[in-house]
PDB file of C-alpha atoms in Angstrom:
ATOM      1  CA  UNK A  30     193.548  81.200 108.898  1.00 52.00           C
ATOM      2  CA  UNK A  31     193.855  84.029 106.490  1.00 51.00           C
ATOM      3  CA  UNK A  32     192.258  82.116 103.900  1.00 55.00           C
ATOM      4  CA  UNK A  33     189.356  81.671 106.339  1.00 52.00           C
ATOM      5  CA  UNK A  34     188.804  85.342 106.699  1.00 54.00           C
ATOM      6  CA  UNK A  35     189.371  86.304 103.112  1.00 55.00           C
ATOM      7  CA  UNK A  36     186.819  83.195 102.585  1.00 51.00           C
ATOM      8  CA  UNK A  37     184.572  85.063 105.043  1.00 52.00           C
ATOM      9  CA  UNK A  38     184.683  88.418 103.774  1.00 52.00           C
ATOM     10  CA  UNK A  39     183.972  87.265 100.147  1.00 55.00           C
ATOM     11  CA  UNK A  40     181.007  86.012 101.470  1.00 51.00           C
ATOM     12  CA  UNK A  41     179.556  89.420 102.984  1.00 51.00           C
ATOM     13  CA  UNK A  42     180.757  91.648 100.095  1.00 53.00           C
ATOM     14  CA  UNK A  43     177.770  91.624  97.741  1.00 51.00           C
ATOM     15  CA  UNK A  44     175.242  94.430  96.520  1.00 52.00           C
ATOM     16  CA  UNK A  45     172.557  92.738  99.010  1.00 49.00           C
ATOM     17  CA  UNK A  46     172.157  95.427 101.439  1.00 50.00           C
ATOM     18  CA  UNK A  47     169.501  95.243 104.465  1.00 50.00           C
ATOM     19  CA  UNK A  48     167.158  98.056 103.199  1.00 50.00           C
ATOM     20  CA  UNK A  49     165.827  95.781 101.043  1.00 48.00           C
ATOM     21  CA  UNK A  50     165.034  92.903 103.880  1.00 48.00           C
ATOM     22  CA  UNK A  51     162.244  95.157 104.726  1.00 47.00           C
ATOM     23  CA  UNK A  52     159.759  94.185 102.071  1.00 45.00           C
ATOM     24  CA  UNK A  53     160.598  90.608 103.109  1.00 45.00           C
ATOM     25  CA  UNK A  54     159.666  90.346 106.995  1.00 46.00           C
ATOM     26  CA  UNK A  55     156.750  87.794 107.099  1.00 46.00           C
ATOM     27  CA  UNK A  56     155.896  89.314 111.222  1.00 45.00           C
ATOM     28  CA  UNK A  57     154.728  93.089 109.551  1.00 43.00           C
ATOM     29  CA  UNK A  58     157.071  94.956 110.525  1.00 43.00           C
ATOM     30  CA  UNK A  59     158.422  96.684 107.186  1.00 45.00           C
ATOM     31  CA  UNK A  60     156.972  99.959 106.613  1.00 46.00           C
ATOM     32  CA  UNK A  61     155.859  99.906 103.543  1.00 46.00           C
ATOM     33  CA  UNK A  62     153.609  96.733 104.282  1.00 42.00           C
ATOM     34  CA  UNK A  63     152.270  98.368 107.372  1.00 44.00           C
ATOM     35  CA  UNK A  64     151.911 101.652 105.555  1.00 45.00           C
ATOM     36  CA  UNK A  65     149.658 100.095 102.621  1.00 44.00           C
ATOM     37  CA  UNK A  66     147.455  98.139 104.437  1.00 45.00           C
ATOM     38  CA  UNK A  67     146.504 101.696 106.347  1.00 45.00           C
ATOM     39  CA  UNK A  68     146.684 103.747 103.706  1.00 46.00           C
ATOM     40  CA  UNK A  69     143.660 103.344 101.824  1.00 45.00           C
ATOM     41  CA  UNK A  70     144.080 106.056  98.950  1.00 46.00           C
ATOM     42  CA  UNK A  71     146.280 102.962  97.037  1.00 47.00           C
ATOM     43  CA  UNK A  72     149.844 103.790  97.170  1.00 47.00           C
ATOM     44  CA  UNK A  73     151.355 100.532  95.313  1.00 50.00           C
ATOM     45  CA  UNK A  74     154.003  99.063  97.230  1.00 48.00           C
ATOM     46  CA  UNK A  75     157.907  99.149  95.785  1.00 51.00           C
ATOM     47  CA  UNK A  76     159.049  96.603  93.585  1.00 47.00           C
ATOM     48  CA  UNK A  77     160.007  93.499  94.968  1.00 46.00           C
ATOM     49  CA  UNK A  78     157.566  93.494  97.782  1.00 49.00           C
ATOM     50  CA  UNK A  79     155.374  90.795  99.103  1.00 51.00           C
ATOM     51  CA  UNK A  80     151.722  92.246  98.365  1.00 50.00           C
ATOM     52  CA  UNK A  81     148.677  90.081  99.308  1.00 54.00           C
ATOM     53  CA  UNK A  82     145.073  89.703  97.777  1.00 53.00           C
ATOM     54  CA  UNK A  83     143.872  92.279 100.480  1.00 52.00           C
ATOM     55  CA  UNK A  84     145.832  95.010  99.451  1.00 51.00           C
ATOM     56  CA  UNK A  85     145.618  94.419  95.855  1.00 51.00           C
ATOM     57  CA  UNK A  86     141.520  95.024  96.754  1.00 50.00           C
ATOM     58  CA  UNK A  87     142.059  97.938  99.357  1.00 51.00           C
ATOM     59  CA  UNK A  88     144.336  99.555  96.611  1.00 51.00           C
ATOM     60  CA  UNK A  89     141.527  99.710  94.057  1.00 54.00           C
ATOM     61  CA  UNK A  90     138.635 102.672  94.817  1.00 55.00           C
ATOM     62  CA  UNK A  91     135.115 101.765  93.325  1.00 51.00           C
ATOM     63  CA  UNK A  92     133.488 104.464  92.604  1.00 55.00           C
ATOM     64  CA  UNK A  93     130.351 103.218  91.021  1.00 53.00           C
ATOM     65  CA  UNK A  94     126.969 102.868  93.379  1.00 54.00           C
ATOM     66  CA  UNK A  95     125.164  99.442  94.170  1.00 59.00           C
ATOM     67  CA  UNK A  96     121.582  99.019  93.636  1.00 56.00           C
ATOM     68  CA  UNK A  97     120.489 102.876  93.162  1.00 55.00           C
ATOM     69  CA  UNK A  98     118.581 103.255  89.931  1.00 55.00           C
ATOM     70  CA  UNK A  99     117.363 105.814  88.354  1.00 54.00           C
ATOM     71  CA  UNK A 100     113.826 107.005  88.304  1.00 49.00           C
ATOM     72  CA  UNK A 101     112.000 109.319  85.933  1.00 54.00           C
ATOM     73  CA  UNK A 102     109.152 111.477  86.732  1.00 52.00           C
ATOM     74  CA  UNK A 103     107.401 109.633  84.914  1.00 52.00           C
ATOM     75  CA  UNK A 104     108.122 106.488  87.002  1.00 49.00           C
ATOM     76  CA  UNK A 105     107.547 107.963  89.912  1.00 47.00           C
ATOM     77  CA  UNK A 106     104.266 109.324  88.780  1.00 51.00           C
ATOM     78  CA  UNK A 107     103.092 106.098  88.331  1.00 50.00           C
ATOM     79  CA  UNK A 108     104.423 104.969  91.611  1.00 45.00           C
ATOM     80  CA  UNK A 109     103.731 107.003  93.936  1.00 47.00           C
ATOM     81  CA  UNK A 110      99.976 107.649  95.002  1.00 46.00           C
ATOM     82  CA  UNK A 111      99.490 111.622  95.448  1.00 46.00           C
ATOM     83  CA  UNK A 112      95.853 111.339  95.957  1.00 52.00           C
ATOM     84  CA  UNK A 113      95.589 107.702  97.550  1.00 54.00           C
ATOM     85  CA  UNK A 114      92.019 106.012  97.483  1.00 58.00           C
ATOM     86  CA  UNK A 115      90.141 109.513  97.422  1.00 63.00           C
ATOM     87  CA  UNK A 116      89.382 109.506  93.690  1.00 66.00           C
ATOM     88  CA  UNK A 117      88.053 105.447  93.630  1.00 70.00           C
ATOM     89  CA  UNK A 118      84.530 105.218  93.190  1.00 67.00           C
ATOM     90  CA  UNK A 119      82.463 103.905  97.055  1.00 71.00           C
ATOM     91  CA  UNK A 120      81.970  99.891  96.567  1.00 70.00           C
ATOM     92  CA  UNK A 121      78.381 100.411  96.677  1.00 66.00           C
ATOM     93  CA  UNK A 122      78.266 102.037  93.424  1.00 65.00           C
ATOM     94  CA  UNK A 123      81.205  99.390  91.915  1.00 67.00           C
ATOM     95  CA  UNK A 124      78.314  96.956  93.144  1.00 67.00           C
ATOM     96  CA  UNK A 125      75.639  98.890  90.890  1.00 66.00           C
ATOM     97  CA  UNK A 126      74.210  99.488  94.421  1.00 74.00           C
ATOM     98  CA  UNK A 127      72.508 103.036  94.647  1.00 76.00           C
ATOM     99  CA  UNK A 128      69.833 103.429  97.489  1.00 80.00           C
ATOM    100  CA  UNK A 129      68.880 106.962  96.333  1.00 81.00           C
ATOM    101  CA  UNK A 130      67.331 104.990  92.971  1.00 81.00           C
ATOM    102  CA  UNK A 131      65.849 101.933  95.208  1.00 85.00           C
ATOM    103  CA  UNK A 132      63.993 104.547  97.186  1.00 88.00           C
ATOM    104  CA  UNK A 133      62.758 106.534  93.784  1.00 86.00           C
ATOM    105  CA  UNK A 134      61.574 102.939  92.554  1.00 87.00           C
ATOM    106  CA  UNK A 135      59.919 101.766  95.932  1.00 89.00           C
ATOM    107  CA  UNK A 136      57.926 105.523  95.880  1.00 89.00           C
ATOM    108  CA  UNK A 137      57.049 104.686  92.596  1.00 88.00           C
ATOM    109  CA  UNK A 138      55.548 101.557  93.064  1.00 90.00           C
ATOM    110  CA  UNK A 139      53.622 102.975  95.920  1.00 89.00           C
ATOM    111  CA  UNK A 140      52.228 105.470  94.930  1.00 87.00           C
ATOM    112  CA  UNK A 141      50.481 104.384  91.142  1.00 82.00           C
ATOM    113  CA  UNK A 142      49.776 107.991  89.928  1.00 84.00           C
ATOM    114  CA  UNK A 143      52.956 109.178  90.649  1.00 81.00           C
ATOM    115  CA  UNK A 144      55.224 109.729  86.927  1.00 80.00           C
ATOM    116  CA  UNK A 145      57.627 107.100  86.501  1.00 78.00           C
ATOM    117  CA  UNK A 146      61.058 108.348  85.881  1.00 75.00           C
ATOM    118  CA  UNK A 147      62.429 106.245  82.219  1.00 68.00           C
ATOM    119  CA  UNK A 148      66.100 106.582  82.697  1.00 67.00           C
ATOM    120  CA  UNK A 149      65.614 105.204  86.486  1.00 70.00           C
ATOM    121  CA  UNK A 150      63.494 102.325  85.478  1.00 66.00           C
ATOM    122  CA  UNK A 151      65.518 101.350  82.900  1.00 67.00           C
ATOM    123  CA  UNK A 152      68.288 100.218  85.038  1.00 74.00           C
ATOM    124  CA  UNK A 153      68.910  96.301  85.570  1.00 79.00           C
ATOM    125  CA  UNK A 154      68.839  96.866  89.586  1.00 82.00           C
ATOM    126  CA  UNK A 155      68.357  93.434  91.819  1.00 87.00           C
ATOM    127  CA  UNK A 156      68.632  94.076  94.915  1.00 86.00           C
ATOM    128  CA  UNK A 157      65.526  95.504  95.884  1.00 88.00           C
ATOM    129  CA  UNK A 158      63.689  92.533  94.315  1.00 91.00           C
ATOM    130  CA  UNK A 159      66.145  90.140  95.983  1.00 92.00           C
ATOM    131  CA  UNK A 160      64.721  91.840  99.382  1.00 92.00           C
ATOM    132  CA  UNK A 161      61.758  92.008  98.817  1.00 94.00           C
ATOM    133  CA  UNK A 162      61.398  88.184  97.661  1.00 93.00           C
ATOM    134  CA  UNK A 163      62.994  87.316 100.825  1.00 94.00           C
ATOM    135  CA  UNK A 164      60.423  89.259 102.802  1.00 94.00           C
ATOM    136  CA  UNK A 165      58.062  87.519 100.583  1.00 94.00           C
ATOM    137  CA  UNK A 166      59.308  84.019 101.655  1.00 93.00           C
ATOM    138  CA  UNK A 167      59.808  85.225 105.546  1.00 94.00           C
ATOM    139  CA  UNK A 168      55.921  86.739 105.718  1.00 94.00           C
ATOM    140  CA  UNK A 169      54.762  83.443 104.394  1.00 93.00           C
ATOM    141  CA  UNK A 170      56.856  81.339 106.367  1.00 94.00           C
ATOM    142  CA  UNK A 171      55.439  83.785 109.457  1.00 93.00           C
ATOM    143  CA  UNK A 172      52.093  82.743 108.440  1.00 89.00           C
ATOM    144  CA  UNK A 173      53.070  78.557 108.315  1.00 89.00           C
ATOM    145  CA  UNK A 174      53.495  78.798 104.655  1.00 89.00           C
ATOM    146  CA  UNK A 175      56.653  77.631 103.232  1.00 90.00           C
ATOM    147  CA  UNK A 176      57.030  78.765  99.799  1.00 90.00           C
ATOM    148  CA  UNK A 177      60.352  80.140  99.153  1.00 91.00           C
ATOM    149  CA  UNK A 178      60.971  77.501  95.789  1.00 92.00           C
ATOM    150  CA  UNK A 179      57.714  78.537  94.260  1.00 93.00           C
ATOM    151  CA  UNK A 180      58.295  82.023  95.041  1.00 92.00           C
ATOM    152  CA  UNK A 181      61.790  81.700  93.186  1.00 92.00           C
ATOM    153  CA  UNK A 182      60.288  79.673  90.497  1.00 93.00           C
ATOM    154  CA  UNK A 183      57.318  81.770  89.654  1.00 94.00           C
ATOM    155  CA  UNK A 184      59.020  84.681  89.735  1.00 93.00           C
ATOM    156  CA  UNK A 185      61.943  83.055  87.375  1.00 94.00           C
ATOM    157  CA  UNK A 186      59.333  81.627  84.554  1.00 95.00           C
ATOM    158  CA  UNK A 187      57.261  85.346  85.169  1.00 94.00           C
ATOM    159  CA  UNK A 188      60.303  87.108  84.161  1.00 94.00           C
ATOM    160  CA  UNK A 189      60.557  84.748  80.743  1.00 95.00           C
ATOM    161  CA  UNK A 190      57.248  84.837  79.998  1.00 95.00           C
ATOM    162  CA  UNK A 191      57.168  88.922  80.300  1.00 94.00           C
ATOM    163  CA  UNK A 192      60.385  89.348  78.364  1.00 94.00           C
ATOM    164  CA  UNK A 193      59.277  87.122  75.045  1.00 94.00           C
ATOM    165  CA  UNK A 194      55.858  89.616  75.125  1.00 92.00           C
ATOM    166  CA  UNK A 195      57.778  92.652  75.704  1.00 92.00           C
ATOM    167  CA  UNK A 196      60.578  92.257  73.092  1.00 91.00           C
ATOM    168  CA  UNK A 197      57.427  91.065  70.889  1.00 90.00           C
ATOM    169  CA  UNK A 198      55.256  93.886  71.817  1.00 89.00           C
ATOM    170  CA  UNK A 199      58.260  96.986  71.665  1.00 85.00           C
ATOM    171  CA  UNK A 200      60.239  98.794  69.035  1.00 83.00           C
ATOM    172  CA  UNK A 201      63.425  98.998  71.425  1.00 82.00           C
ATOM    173  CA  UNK A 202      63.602  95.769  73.128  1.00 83.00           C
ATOM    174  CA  UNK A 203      64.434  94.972  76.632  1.00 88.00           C
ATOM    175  CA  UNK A 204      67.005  93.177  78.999  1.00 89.00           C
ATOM    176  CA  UNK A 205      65.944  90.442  81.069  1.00 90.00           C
ATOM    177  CA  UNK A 206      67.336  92.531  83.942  1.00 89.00           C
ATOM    178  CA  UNK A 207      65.308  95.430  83.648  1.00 90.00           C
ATOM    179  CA  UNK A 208      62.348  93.480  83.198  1.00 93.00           C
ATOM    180  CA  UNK A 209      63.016  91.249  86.671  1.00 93.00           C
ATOM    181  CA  UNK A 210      63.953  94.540  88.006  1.00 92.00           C
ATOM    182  CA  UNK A 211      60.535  95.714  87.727  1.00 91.00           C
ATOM    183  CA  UNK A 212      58.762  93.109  88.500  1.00 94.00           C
ATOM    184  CA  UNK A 213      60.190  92.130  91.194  1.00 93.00           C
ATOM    185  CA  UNK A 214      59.832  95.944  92.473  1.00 93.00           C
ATOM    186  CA  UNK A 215      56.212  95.441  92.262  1.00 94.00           C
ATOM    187  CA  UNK A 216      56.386  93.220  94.072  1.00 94.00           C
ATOM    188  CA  UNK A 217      56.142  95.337  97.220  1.00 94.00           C
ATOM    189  CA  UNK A 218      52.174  95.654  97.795  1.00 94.00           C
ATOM    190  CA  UNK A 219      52.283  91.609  97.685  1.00 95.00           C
ATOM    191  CA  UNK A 220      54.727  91.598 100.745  1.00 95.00           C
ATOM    192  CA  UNK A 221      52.170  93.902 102.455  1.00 94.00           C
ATOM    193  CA  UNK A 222      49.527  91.397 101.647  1.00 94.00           C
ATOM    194  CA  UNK A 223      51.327  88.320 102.725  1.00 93.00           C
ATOM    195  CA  UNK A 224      52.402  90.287 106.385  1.00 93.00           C
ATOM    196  CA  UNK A 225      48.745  91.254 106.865  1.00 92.00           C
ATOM    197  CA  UNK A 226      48.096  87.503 106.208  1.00 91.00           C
ATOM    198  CA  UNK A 227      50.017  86.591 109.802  1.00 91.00           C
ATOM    199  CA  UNK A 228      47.616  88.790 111.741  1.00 91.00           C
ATOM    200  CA  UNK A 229      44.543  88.338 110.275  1.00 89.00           C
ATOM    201  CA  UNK A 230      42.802  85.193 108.051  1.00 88.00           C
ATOM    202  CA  UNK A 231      42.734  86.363 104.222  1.00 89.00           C
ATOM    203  CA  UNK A 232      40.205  83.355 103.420  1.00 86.00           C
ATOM    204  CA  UNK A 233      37.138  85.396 103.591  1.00 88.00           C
ATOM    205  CA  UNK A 234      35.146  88.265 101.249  1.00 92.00           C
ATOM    206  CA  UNK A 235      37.509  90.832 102.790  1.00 91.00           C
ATOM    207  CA  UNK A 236      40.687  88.838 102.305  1.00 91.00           C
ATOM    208  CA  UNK A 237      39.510  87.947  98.388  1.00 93.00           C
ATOM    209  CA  UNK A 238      38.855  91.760  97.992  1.00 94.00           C
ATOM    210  CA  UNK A 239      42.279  92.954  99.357  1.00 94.00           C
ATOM    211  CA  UNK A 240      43.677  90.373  96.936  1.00 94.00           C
ATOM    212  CA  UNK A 241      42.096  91.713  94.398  1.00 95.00           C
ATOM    213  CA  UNK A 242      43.064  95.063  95.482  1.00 96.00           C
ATOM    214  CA  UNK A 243      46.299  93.927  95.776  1.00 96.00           C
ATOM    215  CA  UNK A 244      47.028  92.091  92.539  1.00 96.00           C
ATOM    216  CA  UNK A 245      45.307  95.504  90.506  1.00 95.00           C
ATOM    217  CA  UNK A 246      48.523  97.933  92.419  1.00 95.00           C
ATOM    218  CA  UNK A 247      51.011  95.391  91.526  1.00 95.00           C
ATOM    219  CA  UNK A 248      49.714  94.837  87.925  1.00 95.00           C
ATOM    220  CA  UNK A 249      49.411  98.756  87.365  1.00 93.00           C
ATOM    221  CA  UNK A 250      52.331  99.719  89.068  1.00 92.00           C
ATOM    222  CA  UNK A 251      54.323  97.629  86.756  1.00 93.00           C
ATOM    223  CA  UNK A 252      52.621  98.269  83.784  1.00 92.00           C
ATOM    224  CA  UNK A 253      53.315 102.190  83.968  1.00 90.00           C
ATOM    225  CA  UNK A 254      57.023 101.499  84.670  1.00 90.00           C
ATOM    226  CA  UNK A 255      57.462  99.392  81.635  1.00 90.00           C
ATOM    227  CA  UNK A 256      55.435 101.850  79.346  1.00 89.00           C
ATOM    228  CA  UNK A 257      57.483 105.052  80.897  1.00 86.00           C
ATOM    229  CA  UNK A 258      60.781 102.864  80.492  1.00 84.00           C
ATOM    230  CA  UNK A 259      59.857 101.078  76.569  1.00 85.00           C
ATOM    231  CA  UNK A 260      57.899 104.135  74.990  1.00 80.00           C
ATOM    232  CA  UNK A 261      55.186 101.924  74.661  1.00 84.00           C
ATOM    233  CA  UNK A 262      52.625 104.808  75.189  1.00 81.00           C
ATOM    234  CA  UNK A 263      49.108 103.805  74.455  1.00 83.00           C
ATOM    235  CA  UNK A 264      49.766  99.770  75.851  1.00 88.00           C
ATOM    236  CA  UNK A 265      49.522 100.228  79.229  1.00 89.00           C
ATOM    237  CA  UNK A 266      46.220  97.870  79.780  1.00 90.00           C
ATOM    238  CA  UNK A 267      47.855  95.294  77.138  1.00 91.00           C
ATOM    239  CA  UNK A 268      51.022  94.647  79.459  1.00 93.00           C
ATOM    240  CA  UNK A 269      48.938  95.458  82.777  1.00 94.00           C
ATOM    241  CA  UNK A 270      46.857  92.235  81.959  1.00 94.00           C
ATOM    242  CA  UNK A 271      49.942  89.448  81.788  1.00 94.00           C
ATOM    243  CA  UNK A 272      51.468  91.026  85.028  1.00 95.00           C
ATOM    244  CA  UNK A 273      47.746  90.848  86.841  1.00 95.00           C
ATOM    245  CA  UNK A 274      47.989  86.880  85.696  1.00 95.00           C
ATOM    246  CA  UNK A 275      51.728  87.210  87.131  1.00 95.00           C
ATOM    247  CA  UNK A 276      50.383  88.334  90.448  1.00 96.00           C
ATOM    248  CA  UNK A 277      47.631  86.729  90.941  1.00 95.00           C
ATOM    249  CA  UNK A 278      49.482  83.608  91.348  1.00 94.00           C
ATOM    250  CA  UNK A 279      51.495  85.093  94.160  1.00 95.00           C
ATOM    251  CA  UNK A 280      48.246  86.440  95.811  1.00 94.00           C
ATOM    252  CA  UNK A 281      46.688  82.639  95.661  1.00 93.00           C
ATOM    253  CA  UNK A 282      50.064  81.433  97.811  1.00 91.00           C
ATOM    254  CA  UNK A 283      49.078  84.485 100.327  1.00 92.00           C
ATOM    255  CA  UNK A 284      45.436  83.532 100.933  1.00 91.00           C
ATOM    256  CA  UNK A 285      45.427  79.942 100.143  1.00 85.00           C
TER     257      UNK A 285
END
């Protein structure tokens, strides 16, 4: 029996002691476990503890930032918009679209004697003789006439034909623009002949002499443009004569 106990105390006696149990209680209930997994300023557990991937991660600060670059002035210049769409140019203009120089050529065309302005004419501007071959078309097709593909194609081969004798006949030369920009801006008087055409009959002595009329406006209307626009002072009758040809076919479509 003594042997037993002696046995038994032998067993107890060593420098185990139950302090350190603590760091080994897998149900959380040592201190220092507890403590670290609350504690997030990092306080590294005593040697000999159980520490887990969560409190290795907790333990560790980051201090760096995510995502948040830096920006110059100069990159922000460029990205942000201070003044927003108020310095663009209007799409009209971007289009080449100005109606204050339509209206300046349409006066001018009106009115023969008036002093074409060079610098206005010169411009390659279609869209007033776009309109104003579709009002062409729509008077004739008012009157039973439909002509829009010889309107198109007259005015097409006119605008060849006038820029081989123009680029013959001047020192500067000239686009094919500006020159179906004026033509077909002179084109205006033959629109006015062609809607008189749906109210009254134009095959007669007065309609021949309003043709006539007619195709001597258009012809000297666009010979003053092109000899304000070219410098070609001193030619006027020379280029009024191909453009009376040019216009006389369109007046034979309005009477006939």
């Amino acid at each position: 029996m003594s042997n037993f106990e002696q046995f038994h105390s032998d067993f107890y006696q060593s420098s185990y002691t139950i302090d350190n149990q603590e760091g080994y209680n897998s149900y959380g209930c040592n201190e220092n476990l507890c403590g670290s997994r609350k504690n997030p300023t990092g306080e590294r557990p005593r040697a000999g503890a159980f520490v887990t991937s969560e409190i290795l991660l907790s333990s560790q600060s980051y201090t760096g930032q995510i995502l948040q670059p830096t920006y110059s002035p100069d990159t922000l210049s460029h990205l942000s918009y201070t003044n927003g769409f108020d310095e663009e140019p209007p799409l009209l203009e971007e289009l080449g679209i100005n109606f204050d120089h339509i209206w300046q050529k349409t006066l001018t065309v009106l009115n023969p004697m008036k002093p074409a302005d060079g610098s206005i004419m010169n411009e390659t501007d279609l869209t007033g003789p776009m309109v104003f071959c579709l009002a062409l078309g729509a008077t004739l097709l008012l009157a039973g006439k439909v002509h829009f593909g010889y309107v198109y194609g007259m005015s097409a081969i006119g605008c060849l034909a006038m820029h081989a004798l123009l680029n013959l006949m001047s020192v500067t030369g000239v686009s094919h623009g500006c020159v179906a920009s004026v033509l077909g801006y002179c084109l205006l008087p033959m629109v006015i002949l062609s809607g008189s055409a749906v109210v009254i009959s134009l095959q007669g002595i007065l309609g021949t002499l309003l043709a006539l009329f007619v195709v001597g406006w258009c012809s000297l209307s666009a010979s003053k443009i092109f000899t304000s626009a070219l410098a070609m002072e001193g030619q006027q009758l020379l280029i009024a004569y191909p453009c009376a040809l040019l216009y006389g076919l369109f007046a034979l479509l309005t009477v006939f």
